[in-house]
mmCIF file of C-alpha atoms and ligand atoms in Angstrom:
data_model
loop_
_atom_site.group_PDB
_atom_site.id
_atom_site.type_symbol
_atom_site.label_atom_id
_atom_site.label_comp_id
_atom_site.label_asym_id
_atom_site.label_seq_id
_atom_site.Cartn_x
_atom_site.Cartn_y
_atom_site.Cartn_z
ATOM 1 C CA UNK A 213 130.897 139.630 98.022
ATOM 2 C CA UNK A 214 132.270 139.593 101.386
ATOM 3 C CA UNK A 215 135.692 137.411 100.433
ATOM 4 C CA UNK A 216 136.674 140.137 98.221
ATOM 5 C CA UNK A 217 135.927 143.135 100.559
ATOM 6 C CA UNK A 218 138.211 141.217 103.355
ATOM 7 C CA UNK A 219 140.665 141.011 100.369
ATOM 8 C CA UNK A 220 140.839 144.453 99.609
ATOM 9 C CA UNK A 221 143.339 144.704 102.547
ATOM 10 C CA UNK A 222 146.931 144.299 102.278
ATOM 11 C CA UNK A 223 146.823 142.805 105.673
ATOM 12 C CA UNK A 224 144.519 140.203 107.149
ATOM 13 C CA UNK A 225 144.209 139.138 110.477
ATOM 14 C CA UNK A 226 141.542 135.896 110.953
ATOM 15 C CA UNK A 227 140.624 135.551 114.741
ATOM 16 C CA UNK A 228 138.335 131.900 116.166
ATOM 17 C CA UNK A 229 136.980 132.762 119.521
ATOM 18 C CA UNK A 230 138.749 132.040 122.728
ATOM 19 C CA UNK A 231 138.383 128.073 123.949
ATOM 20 C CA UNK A 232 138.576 127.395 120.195
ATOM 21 C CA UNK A 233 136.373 124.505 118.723
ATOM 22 C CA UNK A 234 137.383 122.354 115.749
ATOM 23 C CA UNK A 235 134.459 125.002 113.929
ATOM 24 C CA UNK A 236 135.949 128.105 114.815
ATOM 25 C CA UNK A 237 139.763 126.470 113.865
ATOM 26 C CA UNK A 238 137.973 124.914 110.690
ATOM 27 C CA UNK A 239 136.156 128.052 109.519
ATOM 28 C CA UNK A 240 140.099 130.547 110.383
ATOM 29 C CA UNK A 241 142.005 127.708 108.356
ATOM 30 C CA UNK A 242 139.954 127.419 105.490
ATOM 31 C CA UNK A 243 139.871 131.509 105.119
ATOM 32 C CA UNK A 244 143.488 131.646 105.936
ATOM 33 C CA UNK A 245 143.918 128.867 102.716
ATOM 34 C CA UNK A 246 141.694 130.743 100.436
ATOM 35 C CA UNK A 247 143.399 134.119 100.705
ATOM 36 C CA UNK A 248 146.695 132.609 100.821
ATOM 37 C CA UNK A 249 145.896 131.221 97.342
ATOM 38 C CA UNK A 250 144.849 134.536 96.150
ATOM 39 C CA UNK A 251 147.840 135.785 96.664
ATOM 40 C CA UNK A 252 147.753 137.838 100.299
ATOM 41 C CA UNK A 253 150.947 137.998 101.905
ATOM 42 C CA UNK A 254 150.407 138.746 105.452
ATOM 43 C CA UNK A 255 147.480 136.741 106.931
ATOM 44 C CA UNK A 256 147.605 135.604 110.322
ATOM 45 C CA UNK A 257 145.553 133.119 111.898
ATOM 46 C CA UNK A 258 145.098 133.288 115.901
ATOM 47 C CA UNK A 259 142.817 132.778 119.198
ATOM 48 C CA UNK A 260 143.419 134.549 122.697
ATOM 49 C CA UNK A 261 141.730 134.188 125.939
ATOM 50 C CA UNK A 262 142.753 132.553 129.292
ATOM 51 C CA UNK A 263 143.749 129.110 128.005
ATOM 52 C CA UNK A 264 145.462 127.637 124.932
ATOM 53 C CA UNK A 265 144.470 124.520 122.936
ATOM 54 C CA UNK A 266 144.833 121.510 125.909
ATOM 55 C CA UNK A 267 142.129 119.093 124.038
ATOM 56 C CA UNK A 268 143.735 116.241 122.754
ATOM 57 C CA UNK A 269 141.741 116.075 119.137
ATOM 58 C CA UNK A 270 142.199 119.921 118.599
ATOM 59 C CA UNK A 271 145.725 119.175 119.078
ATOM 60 C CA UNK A 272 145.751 116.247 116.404
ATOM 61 C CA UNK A 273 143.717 118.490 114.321
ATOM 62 C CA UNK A 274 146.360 121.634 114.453
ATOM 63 C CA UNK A 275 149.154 119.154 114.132
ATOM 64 C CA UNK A 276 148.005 116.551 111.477
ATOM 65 C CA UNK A 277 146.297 119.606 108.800
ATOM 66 C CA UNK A 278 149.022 121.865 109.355
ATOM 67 C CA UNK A 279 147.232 124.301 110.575
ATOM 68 C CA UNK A 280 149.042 127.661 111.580
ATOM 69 C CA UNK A 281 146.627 128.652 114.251
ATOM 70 C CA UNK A 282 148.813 130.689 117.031
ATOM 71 C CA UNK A 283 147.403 131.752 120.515
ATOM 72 C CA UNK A 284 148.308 135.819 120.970
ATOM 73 C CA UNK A 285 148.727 136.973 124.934
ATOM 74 C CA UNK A 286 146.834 140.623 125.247
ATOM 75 C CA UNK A 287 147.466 142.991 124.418
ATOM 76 C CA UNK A 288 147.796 142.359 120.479
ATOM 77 C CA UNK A 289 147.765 144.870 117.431
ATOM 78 C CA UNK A 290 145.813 143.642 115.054
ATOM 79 C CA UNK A 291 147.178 144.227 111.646
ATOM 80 C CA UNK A 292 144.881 145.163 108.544
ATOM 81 C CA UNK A 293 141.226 143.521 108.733
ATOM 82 C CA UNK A 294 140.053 141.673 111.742
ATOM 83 C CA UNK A 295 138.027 139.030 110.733
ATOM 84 C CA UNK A 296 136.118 137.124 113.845
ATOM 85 C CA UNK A 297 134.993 133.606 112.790
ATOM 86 C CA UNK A 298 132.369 131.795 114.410
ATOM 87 C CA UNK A 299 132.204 134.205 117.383
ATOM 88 C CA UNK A 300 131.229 138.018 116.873
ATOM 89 C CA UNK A 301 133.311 141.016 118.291
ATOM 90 C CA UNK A 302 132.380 142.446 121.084
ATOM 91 C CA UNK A 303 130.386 139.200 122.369
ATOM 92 C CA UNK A 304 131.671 137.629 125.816
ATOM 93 C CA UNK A 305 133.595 134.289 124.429
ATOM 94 C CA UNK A 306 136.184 136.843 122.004
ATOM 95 C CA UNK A 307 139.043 138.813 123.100
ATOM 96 C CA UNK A 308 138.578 142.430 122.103
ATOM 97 C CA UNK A 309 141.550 143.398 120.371
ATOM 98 C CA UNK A 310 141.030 146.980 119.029
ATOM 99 C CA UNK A 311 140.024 147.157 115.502
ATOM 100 C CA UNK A 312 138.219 149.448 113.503
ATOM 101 C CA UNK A 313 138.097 147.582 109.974
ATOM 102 C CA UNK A 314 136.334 144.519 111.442
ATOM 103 C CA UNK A 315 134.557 141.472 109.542
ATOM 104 C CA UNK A 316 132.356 139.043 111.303
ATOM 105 C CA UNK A 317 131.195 135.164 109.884
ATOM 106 C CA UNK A 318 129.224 133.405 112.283
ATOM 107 C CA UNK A 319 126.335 130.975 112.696
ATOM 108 C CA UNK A 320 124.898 131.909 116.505
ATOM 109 C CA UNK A 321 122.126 134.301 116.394
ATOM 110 C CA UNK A 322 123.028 138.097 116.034
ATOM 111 C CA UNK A 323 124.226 139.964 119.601
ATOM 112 C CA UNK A 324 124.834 143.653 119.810
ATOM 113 C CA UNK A 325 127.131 144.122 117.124
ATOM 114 C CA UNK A 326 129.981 147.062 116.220
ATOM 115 C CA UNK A 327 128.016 149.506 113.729
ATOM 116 C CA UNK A 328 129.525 149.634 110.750
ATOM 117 C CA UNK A 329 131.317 146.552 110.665
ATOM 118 C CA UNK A 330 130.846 143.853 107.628
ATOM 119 C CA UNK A 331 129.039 140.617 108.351
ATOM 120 C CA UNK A 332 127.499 137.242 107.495
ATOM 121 C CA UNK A 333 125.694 135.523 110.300
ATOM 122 C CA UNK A 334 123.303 132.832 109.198
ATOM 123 C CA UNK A 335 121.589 131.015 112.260
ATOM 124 C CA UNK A 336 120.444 128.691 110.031
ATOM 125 C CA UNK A 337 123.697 126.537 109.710
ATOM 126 C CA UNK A 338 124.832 123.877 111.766
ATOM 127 C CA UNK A 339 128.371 125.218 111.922
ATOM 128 C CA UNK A 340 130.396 128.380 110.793
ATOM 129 C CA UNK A 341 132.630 125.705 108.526
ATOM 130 C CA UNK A 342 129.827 125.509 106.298
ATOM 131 C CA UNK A 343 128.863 129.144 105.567
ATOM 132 C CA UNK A 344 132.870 129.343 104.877
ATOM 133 C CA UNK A 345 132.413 126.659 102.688
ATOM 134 C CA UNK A 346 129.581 127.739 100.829
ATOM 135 C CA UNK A 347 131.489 131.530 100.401
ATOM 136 C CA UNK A 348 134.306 129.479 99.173
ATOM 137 C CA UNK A 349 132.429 127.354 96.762
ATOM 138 C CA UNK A 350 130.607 130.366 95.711
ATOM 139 C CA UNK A 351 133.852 132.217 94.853
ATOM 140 C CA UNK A 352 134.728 128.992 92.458
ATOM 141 C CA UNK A 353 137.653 127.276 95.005
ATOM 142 C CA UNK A 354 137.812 123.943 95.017
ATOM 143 C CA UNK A 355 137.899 122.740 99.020
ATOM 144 C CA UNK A 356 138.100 118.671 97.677
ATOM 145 C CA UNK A 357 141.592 120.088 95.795
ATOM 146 C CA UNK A 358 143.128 120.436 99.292
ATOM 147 C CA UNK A 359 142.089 117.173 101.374
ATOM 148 C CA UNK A 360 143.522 119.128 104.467
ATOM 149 C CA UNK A 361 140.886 121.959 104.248
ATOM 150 C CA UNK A 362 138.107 119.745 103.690
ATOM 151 C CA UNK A 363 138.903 117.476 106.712
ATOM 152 C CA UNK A 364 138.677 120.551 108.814
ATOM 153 C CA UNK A 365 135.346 121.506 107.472
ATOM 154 C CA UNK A 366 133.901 118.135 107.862
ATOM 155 C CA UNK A 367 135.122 117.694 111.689
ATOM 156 C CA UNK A 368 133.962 121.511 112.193
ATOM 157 C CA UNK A 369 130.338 120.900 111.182
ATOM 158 C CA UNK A 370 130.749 116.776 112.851
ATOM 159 C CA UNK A 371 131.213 118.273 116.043
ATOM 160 C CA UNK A 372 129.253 121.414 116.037
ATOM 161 C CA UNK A 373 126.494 119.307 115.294
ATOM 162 C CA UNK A 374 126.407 116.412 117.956
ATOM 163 C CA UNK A 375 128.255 114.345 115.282
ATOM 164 C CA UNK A 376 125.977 115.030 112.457
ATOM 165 C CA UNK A 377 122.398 114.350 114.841
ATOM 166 C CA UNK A 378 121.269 117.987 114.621
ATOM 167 C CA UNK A 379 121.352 118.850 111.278
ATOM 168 C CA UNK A 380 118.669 120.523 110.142
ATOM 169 C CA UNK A 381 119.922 122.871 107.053
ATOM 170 C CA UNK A 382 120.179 121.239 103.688
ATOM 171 C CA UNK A 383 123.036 123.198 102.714
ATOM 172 C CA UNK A 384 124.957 120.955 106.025
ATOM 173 C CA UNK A 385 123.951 118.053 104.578
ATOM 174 C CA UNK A 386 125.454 118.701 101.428
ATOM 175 C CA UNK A 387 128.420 120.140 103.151
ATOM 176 C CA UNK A 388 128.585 117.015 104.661
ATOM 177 C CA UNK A 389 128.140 114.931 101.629
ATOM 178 C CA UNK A 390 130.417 116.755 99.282
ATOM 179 C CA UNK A 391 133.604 117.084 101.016
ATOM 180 C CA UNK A 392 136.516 114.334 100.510
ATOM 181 C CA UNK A 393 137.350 114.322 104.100
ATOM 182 C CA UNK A 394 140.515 111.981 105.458
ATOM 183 C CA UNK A 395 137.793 109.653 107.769
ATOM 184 C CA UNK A 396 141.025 108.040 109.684
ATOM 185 C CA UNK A 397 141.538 110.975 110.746
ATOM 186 C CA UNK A 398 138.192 111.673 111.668
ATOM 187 C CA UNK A 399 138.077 108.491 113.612
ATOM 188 C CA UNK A 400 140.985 109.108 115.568
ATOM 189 C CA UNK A 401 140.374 112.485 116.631
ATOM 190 C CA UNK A 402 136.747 111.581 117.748
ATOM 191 C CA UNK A 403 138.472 108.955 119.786
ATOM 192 C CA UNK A 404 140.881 111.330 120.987
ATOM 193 C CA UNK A 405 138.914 113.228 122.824
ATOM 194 C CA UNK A 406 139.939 112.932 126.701
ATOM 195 C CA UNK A 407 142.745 112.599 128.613
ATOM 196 C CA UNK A 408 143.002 109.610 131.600
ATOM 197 C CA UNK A 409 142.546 112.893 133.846
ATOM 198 C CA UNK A 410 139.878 114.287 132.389
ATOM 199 C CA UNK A 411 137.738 111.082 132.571
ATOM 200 C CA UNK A 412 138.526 111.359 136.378
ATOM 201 C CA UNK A 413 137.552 114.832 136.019
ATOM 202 C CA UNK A 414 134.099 114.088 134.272
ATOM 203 C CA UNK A 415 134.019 111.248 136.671
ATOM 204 C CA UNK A 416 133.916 113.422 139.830
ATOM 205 C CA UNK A 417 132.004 115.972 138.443
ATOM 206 C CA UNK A 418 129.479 113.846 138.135
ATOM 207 C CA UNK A 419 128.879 111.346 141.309
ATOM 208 C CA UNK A 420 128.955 115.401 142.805
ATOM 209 C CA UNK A 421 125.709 116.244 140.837
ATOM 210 C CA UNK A 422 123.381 118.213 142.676
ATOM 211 C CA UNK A 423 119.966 118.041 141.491
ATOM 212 C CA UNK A 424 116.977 120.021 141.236
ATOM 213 C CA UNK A 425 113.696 117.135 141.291
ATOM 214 C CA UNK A 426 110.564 120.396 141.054
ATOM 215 C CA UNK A 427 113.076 122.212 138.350
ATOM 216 C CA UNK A 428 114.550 119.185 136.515
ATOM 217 C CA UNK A 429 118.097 121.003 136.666
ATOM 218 C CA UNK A 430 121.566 119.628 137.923
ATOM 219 C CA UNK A 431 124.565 121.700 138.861
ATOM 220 C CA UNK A 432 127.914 119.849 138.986
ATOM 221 C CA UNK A 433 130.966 121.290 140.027
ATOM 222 C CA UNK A 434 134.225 119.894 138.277
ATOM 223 C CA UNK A 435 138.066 120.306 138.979
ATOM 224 C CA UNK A 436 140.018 123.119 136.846
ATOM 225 C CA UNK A 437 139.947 121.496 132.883
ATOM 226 C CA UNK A 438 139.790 122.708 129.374
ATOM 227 C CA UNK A 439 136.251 124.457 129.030
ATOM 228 C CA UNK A 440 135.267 121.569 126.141
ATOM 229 C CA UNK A 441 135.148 119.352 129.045
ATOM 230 C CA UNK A 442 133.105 121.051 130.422
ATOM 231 C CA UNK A 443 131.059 120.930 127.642
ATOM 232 C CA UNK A 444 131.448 117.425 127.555
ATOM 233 C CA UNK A 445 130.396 116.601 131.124
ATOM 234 C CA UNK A 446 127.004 118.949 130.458
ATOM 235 C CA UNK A 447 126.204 116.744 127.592
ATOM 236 C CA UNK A 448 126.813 113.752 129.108
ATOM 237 C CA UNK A 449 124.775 114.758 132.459
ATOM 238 C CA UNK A 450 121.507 116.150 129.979
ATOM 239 C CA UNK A 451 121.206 112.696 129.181
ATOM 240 C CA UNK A 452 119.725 111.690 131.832
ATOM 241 C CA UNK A 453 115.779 111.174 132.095
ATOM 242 C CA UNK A 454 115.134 113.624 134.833
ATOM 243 C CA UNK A 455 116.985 116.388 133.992
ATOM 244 C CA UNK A 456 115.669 118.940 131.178
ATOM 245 C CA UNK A 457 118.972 121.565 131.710
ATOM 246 C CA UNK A 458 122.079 121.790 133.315
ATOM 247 C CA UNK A 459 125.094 123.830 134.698
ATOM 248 C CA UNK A 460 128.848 122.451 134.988
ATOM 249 C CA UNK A 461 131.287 124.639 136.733
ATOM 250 C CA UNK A 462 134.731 124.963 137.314
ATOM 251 C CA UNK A 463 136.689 127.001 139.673
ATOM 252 C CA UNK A 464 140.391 128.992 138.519
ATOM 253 C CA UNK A 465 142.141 131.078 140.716
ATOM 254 C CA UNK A 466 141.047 133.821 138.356
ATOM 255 C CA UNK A 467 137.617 133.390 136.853
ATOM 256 C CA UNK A 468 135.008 130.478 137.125
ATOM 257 C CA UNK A 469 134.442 128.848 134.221
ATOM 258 C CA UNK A 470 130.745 127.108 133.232
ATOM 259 C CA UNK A 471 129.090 125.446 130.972
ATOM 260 C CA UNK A 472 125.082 125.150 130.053
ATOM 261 C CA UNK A 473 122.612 122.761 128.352
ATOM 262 C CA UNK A 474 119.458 122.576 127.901
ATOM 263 C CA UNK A 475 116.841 120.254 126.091
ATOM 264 C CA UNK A 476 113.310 122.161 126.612
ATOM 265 C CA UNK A 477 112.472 125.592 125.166
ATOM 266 C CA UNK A 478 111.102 126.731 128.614
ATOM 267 C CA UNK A 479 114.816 127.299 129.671
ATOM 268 C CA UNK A 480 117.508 128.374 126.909
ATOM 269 C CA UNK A 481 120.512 127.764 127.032
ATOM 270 C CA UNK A 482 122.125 131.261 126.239
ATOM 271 C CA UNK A 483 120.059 133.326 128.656
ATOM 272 C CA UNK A 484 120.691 131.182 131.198
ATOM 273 C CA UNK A 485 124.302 131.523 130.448
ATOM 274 C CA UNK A 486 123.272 135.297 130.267
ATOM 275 C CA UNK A 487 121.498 135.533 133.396
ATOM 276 C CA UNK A 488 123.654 133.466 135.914
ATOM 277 C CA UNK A 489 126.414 135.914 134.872
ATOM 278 C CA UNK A 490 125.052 139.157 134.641
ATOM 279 C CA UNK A 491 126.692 141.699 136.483
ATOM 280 C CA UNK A 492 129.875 139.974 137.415
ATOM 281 C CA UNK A 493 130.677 137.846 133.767
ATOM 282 C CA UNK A 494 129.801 137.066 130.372
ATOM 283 C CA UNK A 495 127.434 134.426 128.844
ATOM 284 C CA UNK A 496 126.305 133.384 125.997
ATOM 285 C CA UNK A 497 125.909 130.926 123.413
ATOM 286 C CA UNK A 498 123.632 128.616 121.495
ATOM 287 C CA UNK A 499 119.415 128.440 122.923
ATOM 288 C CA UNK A 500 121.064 124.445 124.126
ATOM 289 C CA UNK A 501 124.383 125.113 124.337
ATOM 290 C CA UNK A 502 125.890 127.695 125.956
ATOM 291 C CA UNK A 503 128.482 128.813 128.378
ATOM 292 C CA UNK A 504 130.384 131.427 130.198
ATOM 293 C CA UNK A 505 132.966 133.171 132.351
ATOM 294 C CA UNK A 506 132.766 134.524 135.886
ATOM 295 C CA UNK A 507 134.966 137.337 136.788
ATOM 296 C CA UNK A 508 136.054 136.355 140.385
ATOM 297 C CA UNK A 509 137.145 139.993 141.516
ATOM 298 C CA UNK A 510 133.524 140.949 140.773
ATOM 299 C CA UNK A 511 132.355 138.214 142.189
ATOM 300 C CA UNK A 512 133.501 138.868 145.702
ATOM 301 C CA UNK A 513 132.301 142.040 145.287
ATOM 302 C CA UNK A 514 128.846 141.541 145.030
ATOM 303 C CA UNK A 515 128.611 138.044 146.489
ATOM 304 C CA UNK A 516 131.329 138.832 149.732
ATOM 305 C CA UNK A 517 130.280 135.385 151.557
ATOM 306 C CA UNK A 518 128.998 133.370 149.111
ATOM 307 C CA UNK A 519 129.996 129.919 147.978
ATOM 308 C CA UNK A 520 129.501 129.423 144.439
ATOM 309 C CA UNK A 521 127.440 125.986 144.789
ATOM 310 C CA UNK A 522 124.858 128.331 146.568
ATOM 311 C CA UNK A 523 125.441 130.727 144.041
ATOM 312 C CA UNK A 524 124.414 128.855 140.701
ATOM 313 C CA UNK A 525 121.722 127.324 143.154
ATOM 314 C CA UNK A 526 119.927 130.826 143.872
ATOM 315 C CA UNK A 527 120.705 132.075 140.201
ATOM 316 C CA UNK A 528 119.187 129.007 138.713
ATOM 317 C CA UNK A 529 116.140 129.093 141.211
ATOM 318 C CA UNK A 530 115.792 132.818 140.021
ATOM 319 C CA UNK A 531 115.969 132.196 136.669
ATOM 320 C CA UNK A 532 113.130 130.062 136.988
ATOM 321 C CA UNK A 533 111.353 132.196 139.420
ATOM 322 C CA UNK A 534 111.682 135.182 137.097
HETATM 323 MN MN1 LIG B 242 130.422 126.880 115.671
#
């Protein structure tokens, strides 16, 4: 069983995927728990990437469960095992931290993975939480004996899942049915989940929206925020009757940052992500949820004179085109 080859190492390092989600934080804290119970004495729990954890309900989350999640600058030695939680190494939304004793636990559909590394990746589930919660459960540890750990499941697969719309995978559902989870502080992090500047940001972003009528797509262009925003904005914007996907962008001084949706199987999500950054970025994601990163020295390397609202206009025309 997978638990107990990660626990055949002295040393374990758990690692959720840059821009972490309350899944990836959900699905580190609950392995962090379990080996900590079996007795490992160094495990480390971290994330990396360009930004730390800004979102207001990720913040309650760390803060209110205790969770000892810490954000590593690169370069970082990873000690013993490197286990990637829902996020795969070597895929565009992890930092690479060299490893060769790696683990991977995931729920988004397989990418070009290290050979020879250890794995679980089951499409199937709604969130990563709930394959860690089913390996737990499995291994006989009761999650409802630690109310902290099962609030963290519950909120990983709640907001993985559009609050518990898109479940489709009994074993969610009985996820979500079997864990005592604190539902205060449920409540109050789903009402936590923007910042009086980020509504202006989300606000902006979308009286700005730029749409395509023949394609059914919209491209809106938001100020510098937290990538979930991002997220949130695309969600909000797919909403609407006349568009079938959508792209949400935001400019650093270092890397552009976007974010893609998509309701129709004509146009998924993740190789749209794929395609607008090929070349010069990484994308990837979910086939209606996805998202990605734009290197910006690349960039003006292969696109000297271009603005990026013409930019995602062209690549999204392509896309369609091709
Ligand atoms: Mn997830």
């Amino acid at each position: 069983m997978i638990l107990d080859q990660i626990a055949d190492n002295l040393s374990i390092t758990i690692q959720c995927h840059d821009n972490p989600d309350a899944d990836t934080i959900a699905s580190g804290f609950a392995l962090y728990k379990y080996f900590m119970t079996r007795g490992k004495y160094r495990i480390k729990l971290i994330y990396s990437g360009h930004e730390q954890i800004t979102k207001k309900n990720l913040q309650i989350m760390v803060e209110e469960l205790n969770i000892p999640i810490e954000y590593v600058p690169t370069p970082y030695r990873v000690s013993g095992v490197l286990v990637n939680v829902d996020c795969q190494y070597g895929s565009g939304n992890v930092t690479r931290f060299p490893s060769d004793n790696i683990v991977i636990i995931d729920h988004h559909q397989p990418g070009r993975l290290p050979s020879g590394c250890l794995r679980d990746i089951r499409p199937e589930y709604g969130s990563c939480s709930t394959i860690i919660w089913k390996l737990l459960s499995d291994a006989g540890f009761d999650v409802n004996a630690h109310p902290d750990l099962a609030t963290a499941l519950f909120y990983g697969l709640y907001t993985d899942t559009g609050a518990f719309a898109e479940i489709y995978n009994p074993l969610d559902r009985e996820m979500q049915d079997t864990l005592n989870a604190d539902y205060d502080l449920i409540k109050l992090m789903n009402n936590s989940n923007l910042s009086l500047r980020e509504l202006e940001i989300a606000g902006l972003a979308m009286i700005r929206a730029i749409v395509n009528e023949k394609w059914h797509f919209a491209i809106l262009k938001a100020d510098d925020c937290d990538s979930n925003i991002l997220g949130l904005i695309s969600d909000i914007c797919l909403q609407v009757d006349t568009i079938y996907s959508c792209i949400v962008y935001a400019e650093h001084p270092d890397y552009v940052k976007f974010s893609v949706r998509s309701c129709v199987k004509e146009v998924l999500a993740n190789e749209l992500a794929a395609y607008i950054a090929k070349g010069i970025g990484n994308g990837g994601g979910h086939t209606d949820k996805a998202g990605g990163l734009i290197n910006l020295t690349k960039y003006k390397e292969a696109f000297p004179d271009l603005h990026f609202e013409a930019f995602f206009s062209e690549r999204y025309q392509n896309f369609f085109s091709d």
